[in-house]
Amino acid sequence: LPQTVFEPGRTIATRYHIEALLGVGAFGRVYRAQVQLLGTTIALKTIATSATLGDKVLARLKAEVQFARRVTHRNVCRVFDVARPSRPAPSYQ
């Protein structure tokens, strides 16, 4: 699936400063990023554009986020924000 690549040093959604690419999966990429306002390090997961994903996949991802927000465990990442760009981000591939 086509995926947008964010280079280190880029700021996403005016608040997430990309530090490094951590991994690549079937639906997206995971980056280490800093929340600029809070100065905290987070894992920022991006997924392929919704135009390339079917309705079933989007529904599954939404259910995954809703479930993950209810789980509290030291080995589970918490979900703090979900956003959809108002227009497609440029691809650097």
Short mmCIF file of N, CA, C and O in Angstrom, two decimals:
data_model
loop_
_atom_site.label_atom_id
_atom_site.label_comp_id
_atom_site.label_asym_id
_atom_site.label_seq_id
_atom_site.Cartn_x
_atom_site.Cartn_y
_atom_site.Cartn_z
N LEU A 1 0.83 -1.18 0.00
CA LEU A 1 0.00 0.00 0.00
C LEU A 1 0.88 1.25 0.00
O LEU A 1 1.90 1.28 0.67
N PRO A 2 0.47 2.30 -0.72
CA PRO A 2 1.25 3.53 -0.69
C PRO A 2 1.25 4.13 0.71
O PRO A 2 0.23 4.15 1.38
N GLN A 3 2.39 4.59 1.14
CA GLN A 3 2.52 5.17 2.47
C GLN A 3 3.35 6.44 2.40
O GLN A 3 4.31 6.51 1.67
N THR A 4 2.95 7.43 3.18
CA THR A 4 3.72 8.65 3.28
C THR A 4 4.91 8.40 4.20
O THR A 4 4.77 7.75 5.23
N VAL A 5 6.06 8.91 3.83
CA VAL A 5 7.26 8.77 4.64
C VAL A 5 7.58 10.13 5.24
O VAL A 5 7.65 11.13 4.52
N PHE A 6 7.74 10.18 6.56
CA PHE A 6 8.09 11.42 7.25
C PHE A 6 9.57 11.37 7.60
O PHE A 6 10.01 10.48 8.32
N GLU A 7 10.32 12.33 7.12
CA GLU A 7 11.75 12.39 7.38
C GLU A 7 12.02 12.94 8.78
O GLU A 7 11.27 13.80 9.26
N PRO A 8 13.09 12.48 9.44
CA PRO A 8 13.47 13.08 10.74
C PRO A 8 13.63 14.59 10.60
O PRO A 8 14.13 15.08 9.59
N GLY A 9 13.14 15.31 11.61
CA GLY A 9 13.20 16.76 11.59
C GLY A 9 11.91 17.41 11.16
O GLY A 9 11.69 18.59 11.39
N ARG A 10 11.02 16.64 10.56
CA ARG A 10 9.74 17.19 10.09
C ARG A 10 8.75 17.26 11.26
O ARG A 10 8.76 16.42 12.15
N THR A 11 7.89 18.26 11.25
CA THR A 11 6.84 18.39 12.25
C THR A 11 5.51 18.03 11.61
O THR A 11 5.17 18.54 10.55
N ILE A 12 4.76 17.16 12.29
CA ILE A 12 3.48 16.67 11.80
C ILE A 12 2.37 17.27 12.66
O ILE A 12 2.47 17.28 13.89
N ALA A 13 1.30 17.73 12.02
CA ALA A 13 0.11 18.27 12.70
C ALA A 13 0.49 19.38 13.68
O ALA A 13 -0.14 19.51 14.74
N THR A 14 1.47 20.13 13.37
CA THR A 14 1.98 21.27 14.15
C THR A 14 2.44 20.92 15.56
O THR A 14 2.74 21.81 16.34
N ARG A 15 2.51 19.62 15.91
CA ARG A 15 2.89 19.30 17.28
C ARG A 15 3.80 18.09 17.45
O ARG A 15 4.42 17.94 18.49
N TYR A 16 3.93 17.23 16.47
CA TYR A 16 4.76 16.04 16.60
C TYR A 16 6.04 16.20 15.77
O TYR A 16 5.98 16.27 14.55
N HIS A 17 7.18 16.26 16.44
CA HIS A 17 8.47 16.43 15.77
C HIS A 17 9.07 15.04 15.56
O HIS A 17 9.39 14.34 16.52
N ILE A 18 9.23 14.63 14.30
CA ILE A 18 9.73 13.30 13.97
C ILE A 18 11.22 13.21 14.28
O ILE A 18 12.01 14.04 13.84
N GLU A 19 11.61 12.18 15.04
CA GLU A 19 13.02 11.94 15.36
C GLU A 19 13.60 10.79 14.55
O GLU A 19 14.73 10.89 14.09
N ALA A 20 12.85 9.69 14.40
CA ALA A 20 13.39 8.53 13.69
C ALA A 20 12.28 7.57 13.29
O ALA A 20 11.24 7.51 13.95
N LEU A 21 12.51 6.82 12.24
CA LEU A 21 11.62 5.73 11.85
C LEU A 21 11.96 4.52 12.71
O LEU A 21 13.11 4.12 12.80
N LEU A 22 10.95 3.94 13.38
CA LEU A 22 11.19 2.78 14.23
C LEU A 22 10.85 1.47 13.54
O LEU A 22 11.47 0.44 13.81
N GLY A 23 9.84 1.47 12.67
CA GLY A 23 9.45 0.23 12.01
C GLY A 23 8.44 0.45 10.92
O GLY A 23 7.79 1.49 10.84
N VAL A 24 8.31 -0.57 10.06
CA VAL A 24 7.39 -0.53 8.94
C VAL A 24 6.56 -1.80 8.96
O VAL A 24 7.10 -2.89 9.15
N GLY A 25 5.24 -1.66 8.78
CA GLY A 25 4.35 -2.82 8.75
C GLY A 25 3.49 -2.80 7.50
O GLY A 25 3.68 -1.97 6.62
N ALA A 26 2.53 -3.68 7.47
CA ALA A 26 1.67 -3.82 6.29
C ALA A 26 0.82 -2.59 6.02
O ALA A 26 0.56 -2.25 4.87
N PHE A 27 0.38 -1.90 7.08
CA PHE A 27 -0.52 -0.77 6.90
C PHE A 27 0.11 0.58 7.18
O PHE A 27 -0.52 1.61 7.00
N GLY A 28 1.33 0.62 7.67
CA GLY A 28 1.90 1.92 7.97
C GLY A 28 3.29 1.85 8.56
O GLY A 28 3.98 0.86 8.45
N ARG A 29 3.65 2.94 9.21
CA ARG A 29 4.98 3.10 9.79
C ARG A 29 4.85 3.61 11.22
O ARG A 29 3.85 4.24 11.57
N VAL A 30 5.87 3.35 12.03
CA VAL A 30 5.91 3.85 13.40
C VAL A 30 7.17 4.68 13.56
O VAL A 30 8.27 4.25 13.18
N TYR A 31 7.00 5.88 14.11
CA TYR A 31 8.10 6.82 14.30
C TYR A 31 8.28 7.15 15.77
O TYR A 31 7.32 7.14 16.54
N ARG A 32 9.51 7.46 16.16
CA ARG A 32 9.76 8.08 17.46
C ARG A 32 9.61 9.57 17.23
O ARG A 32 10.21 10.13 16.30
N ALA A 33 8.81 10.21 18.07
CA ALA A 33 8.54 11.64 17.90
C ALA A 33 8.47 12.32 19.26
O ALA A 33 8.26 11.67 20.28
N GLN A 34 8.65 13.62 19.24
CA GLN A 34 8.51 14.45 20.43
C GLN A 34 7.23 15.26 20.30
O GLN A 34 6.95 15.83 19.25
N VAL A 35 6.44 15.30 21.38
CA VAL A 35 5.29 16.20 21.43
C VAL A 35 5.87 17.55 21.81
O VAL A 35 6.39 17.72 22.92
N GLN A 36 5.84 18.50 20.92
CA GLN A 36 6.54 19.76 21.12
C GLN A 36 6.07 20.52 22.35
O GLN A 36 6.88 21.03 23.11
N LEU A 37 4.78 20.61 22.58
CA LEU A 37 4.26 21.37 23.70
C LEU A 37 4.63 20.75 25.04
O LEU A 37 4.95 21.45 26.00
N LEU A 38 4.65 19.41 25.11
CA LEU A 38 4.90 18.72 26.37
C LEU A 38 6.34 18.25 26.55
O LEU A 38 6.75 17.91 27.65
N GLY A 39 7.08 18.16 25.45
CA GLY A 39 8.46 17.69 25.53
C GLY A 39 8.56 16.21 25.87
O GLY A 39 9.53 15.78 26.47
N THR A 40 7.56 15.42 25.49
CA THR A 40 7.57 13.99 25.78
C THR A 40 7.81 13.19 24.51
O THR A 40 7.44 13.61 23.42
N THR A 41 8.42 12.03 24.68
CA THR A 41 8.67 11.13 23.55
C THR A 41 7.50 10.18 23.40
O THR A 41 7.00 9.64 24.38
N ILE A 42 7.06 10.00 22.15
CA ILE A 42 5.95 9.09 21.86
C ILE A 42 6.29 8.21 20.66
O ILE A 42 7.25 8.48 19.94
N ALA A 43 5.50 7.17 20.47
CA ALA A 43 5.52 6.39 19.24
C ALA A 43 4.36 6.92 18.41
O ALA A 43 3.22 6.97 18.87
N LEU A 44 4.64 7.36 17.20
CA LEU A 44 3.63 7.90 16.31
C LEU A 44 3.39 6.89 15.20
O LEU A 44 4.29 6.62 14.40
N LYS A 45 2.20 6.29 15.18
CA LYS A 45 1.87 5.29 14.17
C LYS A 45 1.07 5.95 13.07
O LYS A 45 0.07 6.63 13.33
N THR A 46 1.52 5.78 11.84
CA THR A 46 0.80 6.32 10.69
C THR A 46 0.30 5.14 9.86
O THR A 46 0.91 4.08 9.85
N ILE A 47 -0.83 5.33 9.19
CA ILE A 47 -1.36 4.27 8.34
C ILE A 47 -1.47 4.79 6.92
O ILE A 47 -1.46 6.01 6.68
N ALA A 48 -1.60 3.86 5.99
CA ALA A 48 -1.76 4.23 4.58
C ALA A 48 -3.00 5.10 4.44
O ALA A 48 -3.91 5.05 5.27
N THR A 49 -3.05 5.89 3.40
CA THR A 49 -4.18 6.79 3.21
C THR A 49 -5.48 6.01 3.13
O THR A 49 -5.53 4.90 2.62
N SER A 50 -6.55 6.60 3.62
CA SER A 50 -7.84 5.93 3.64
C SER A 50 -8.34 5.60 2.24
O SER A 50 -9.13 4.68 2.06
N ALA A 51 -7.85 6.33 1.24
CA ALA A 51 -8.27 6.06 -0.14
C ALA A 51 -7.80 4.68 -0.59
O ALA A 51 -8.40 4.08 -1.47
N THR A 52 -6.73 4.17 0.00
CA THR A 52 -6.19 2.87 -0.41
C THR A 52 -6.66 1.75 0.50
O THR A 52 -6.37 0.59 0.24
N LEU A 53 -7.36 2.08 1.57
CA LEU A 53 -7.86 1.08 2.50
C LEU A 53 -9.37 0.90 2.32
O LEU A 53 -10.09 1.86 2.14
N GLY A 54 -9.82 -0.32 2.39
CA GLY A 54 -11.25 -0.57 2.27
C GLY A 54 -11.99 -0.25 3.56
O GLY A 54 -11.38 -0.03 4.62
N ASP A 55 -13.31 -0.22 3.47
CA ASP A 55 -14.14 0.10 4.63
C ASP A 55 -13.93 -0.89 5.77
O ASP A 55 -13.94 -0.51 6.94
N LYS A 56 -13.75 -2.18 5.46
CA LYS A 56 -13.55 -3.18 6.50
C LYS A 56 -12.25 -2.94 7.27
O LYS A 56 -12.20 -3.07 8.48
N VAL A 57 -11.19 -2.56 6.55
CA VAL A 57 -9.91 -2.30 7.20
C VAL A 57 -10.01 -1.07 8.09
O VAL A 57 -9.54 -1.07 9.23
N LEU A 58 -10.65 -0.01 7.60
CA LEU A 58 -10.82 1.20 8.41
C LEU A 58 -11.65 0.91 9.65
O LEU A 58 -11.35 1.40 10.74
N ALA A 59 -12.69 0.11 9.52
CA ALA A 59 -13.51 -0.25 10.68
C ALA A 59 -12.69 -1.05 11.69
O ALA A 59 -12.81 -0.85 12.91
N ARG A 60 -11.83 -1.95 11.21
CA ARG A 60 -10.98 -2.74 12.10
C ARG A 60 -9.99 -1.85 12.84
O ARG A 60 -9.77 -2.02 14.04
N LEU A 61 -9.39 -0.91 12.13
CA LEU A 61 -8.44 0.00 12.77
C LEU A 61 -9.14 0.87 13.82
O LEU A 61 -8.59 1.10 14.90
N LYS A 62 -10.34 1.33 13.52
CA LYS A 62 -11.09 2.13 14.49
C LYS A 62 -11.40 1.30 15.73
O LYS A 62 -11.24 1.78 16.86
N ALA A 63 -11.82 0.06 15.54
CA ALA A 63 -12.11 -0.83 16.68
C ALA A 63 -10.85 -1.09 17.50
O ALA A 63 -10.89 -1.13 18.74
N GLU A 64 -9.71 -1.25 16.82
CA GLU A 64 -8.43 -1.46 17.51
C GLU A 64 -8.08 -0.26 18.40
O GLU A 64 -7.68 -0.43 19.55
N VAL A 65 -8.28 0.93 17.87
CA VAL A 65 -7.99 2.14 18.65
C VAL A 65 -8.93 2.23 19.85
O VAL A 65 -8.50 2.52 20.97
N GLN A 66 -10.20 1.98 19.63
CA GLN A 66 -11.17 2.06 20.74
C GLN A 66 -10.84 1.04 21.83
O GLN A 66 -10.92 1.35 23.01
N PHE A 67 -10.44 -0.16 21.44
CA PHE A 67 -10.07 -1.17 22.42
C PHE A 67 -8.78 -0.78 23.14
O PHE A 67 -8.69 -0.86 24.38
N ALA A 68 -7.79 -0.33 22.39
CA ALA A 68 -6.49 0.02 22.99
C ALA A 68 -6.63 1.16 23.99
O ALA A 68 -5.88 1.21 24.97
N ARG A 69 -7.57 2.06 23.79
CA ARG A 69 -7.76 3.16 24.73
C ARG A 69 -8.27 2.69 26.09
O ARG A 69 -8.13 3.36 27.09
N ARG A 70 -8.87 1.48 26.13
CA ARG A 70 -9.41 0.94 27.39
C ARG A 70 -8.40 0.07 28.14
O ARG A 70 -8.63 -0.26 29.30
N VAL A 71 -7.32 -0.30 27.49
CA VAL A 71 -6.35 -1.21 28.10
C VAL A 71 -5.29 -0.41 28.86
O VAL A 71 -4.74 0.55 28.34
N THR A 72 -5.01 -0.83 30.07
CA THR A 72 -3.94 -0.23 30.86
C THR A 72 -3.01 -1.35 31.32
O THR A 72 -3.39 -2.18 32.14
N HIS A 73 -1.83 -1.38 30.74
CA HIS A 73 -0.83 -2.40 31.07
C HIS A 73 0.52 -1.85 30.66
O HIS A 73 0.64 -1.14 29.67
N ARG A 74 1.56 -2.20 31.42
CA ARG A 74 2.89 -1.65 31.13
C ARG A 74 3.44 -2.08 29.77
O ARG A 74 4.34 -1.45 29.25
N ASN A 75 2.91 -3.15 29.18
CA ASN A 75 3.39 -3.62 27.88
C ASN A 75 2.48 -3.21 26.72
O ASN A 75 2.65 -3.70 25.62
N VAL A 76 1.54 -2.33 26.98
CA VAL A 76 0.61 -1.88 25.94
C VAL A 76 0.73 -0.37 25.80
O VAL A 76 0.63 0.36 26.78
N CYS A 77 0.92 0.08 24.56
CA CYS A 77 0.97 1.52 24.29
C CYS A 77 -0.42 2.12 24.43
O CYS A 77 -1.40 1.52 24.02
N ARG A 78 -0.50 3.27 25.04
CA ARG A 78 -1.77 3.99 25.15
C ARG A 78 -1.98 4.83 23.90
O ARG A 78 -1.04 5.35 23.32
N VAL A 79 -3.23 4.97 23.48
CA VAL A 79 -3.58 5.81 22.34
C VAL A 79 -4.08 7.13 22.90
O VAL A 79 -5.02 7.16 23.69
N PHE A 80 -3.45 8.23 22.49
CA PHE A 80 -3.82 9.54 23.00
C PHE A 80 -4.46 10.43 21.96
O PHE A 80 -5.11 11.41 22.29
N ASP A 81 -4.26 10.13 20.70
CA ASP A 81 -4.75 11.03 19.66
C ASP A 81 -4.96 10.24 18.38
O ASP A 81 -4.20 9.32 18.08
N VAL A 82 -5.98 10.60 17.64
CA VAL A 82 -6.23 10.04 16.32
C VAL A 82 -6.57 11.22 15.43
O VAL A 82 -7.37 12.08 15.80
N ALA A 83 -5.96 11.28 14.28
CA ALA A 83 -6.21 12.40 13.37
C ALA A 83 -6.23 11.90 11.94
O ALA A 83 -5.58 10.92 11.60
N ARG A 84 -6.97 12.60 11.14
CA ARG A 84 -7.02 12.32 9.71
C ARG A 84 -6.72 13.63 9.01
O ARG A 84 -7.36 14.65 9.30
N PRO A 85 -5.73 13.63 8.11
CA PRO A 85 -5.39 14.89 7.44
C PRO A 85 -6.55 15.37 6.58
O PRO A 85 -7.29 14.58 6.01
N SER A 86 -6.70 16.68 6.50
CA SER A 86 -7.76 17.25 5.68
C SER A 86 -7.45 17.12 4.19
O SER A 86 -8.33 17.14 3.36
N ARG A 87 -6.19 16.96 3.89
CA ARG A 87 -5.76 16.70 2.51
C ARG A 87 -4.57 15.77 2.57
O ARG A 87 -3.85 15.73 3.57
N PRO A 88 -4.36 14.98 1.52
CA PRO A 88 -3.26 14.01 1.55
C PRO A 88 -1.91 14.69 1.77
O PRO A 88 -1.64 15.75 1.21
N ALA A 89 -1.08 14.07 2.61
CA ALA A 89 0.28 14.57 2.81
C ALA A 89 1.13 14.18 1.62
O ALA A 89 0.89 13.16 0.98
N PRO A 90 2.15 14.96 1.29
CA PRO A 90 3.02 14.61 0.16
C PRO A 90 3.81 13.35 0.47
O PRO A 90 4.17 13.10 1.61
N SER A 91 4.07 12.55 -0.54
CA SER A 91 4.85 11.34 -0.37
C SER A 91 6.30 11.64 -0.72
O SER A 91 6.58 12.31 -1.68
N TYR A 92 7.22 11.14 0.09
CA TYR A 92 8.64 11.35 -0.15
C TYR A 92 9.31 10.09 -0.66
O TYR A 92 10.51 9.95 -0.60
N GLN A 93 8.53 9.15 -1.17
CA GLN A 93 9.12 7.90 -1.68
C GLN A 93 9.54 8.08 -3.11
O GLN A 93 9.02 8.78 -3.86
#
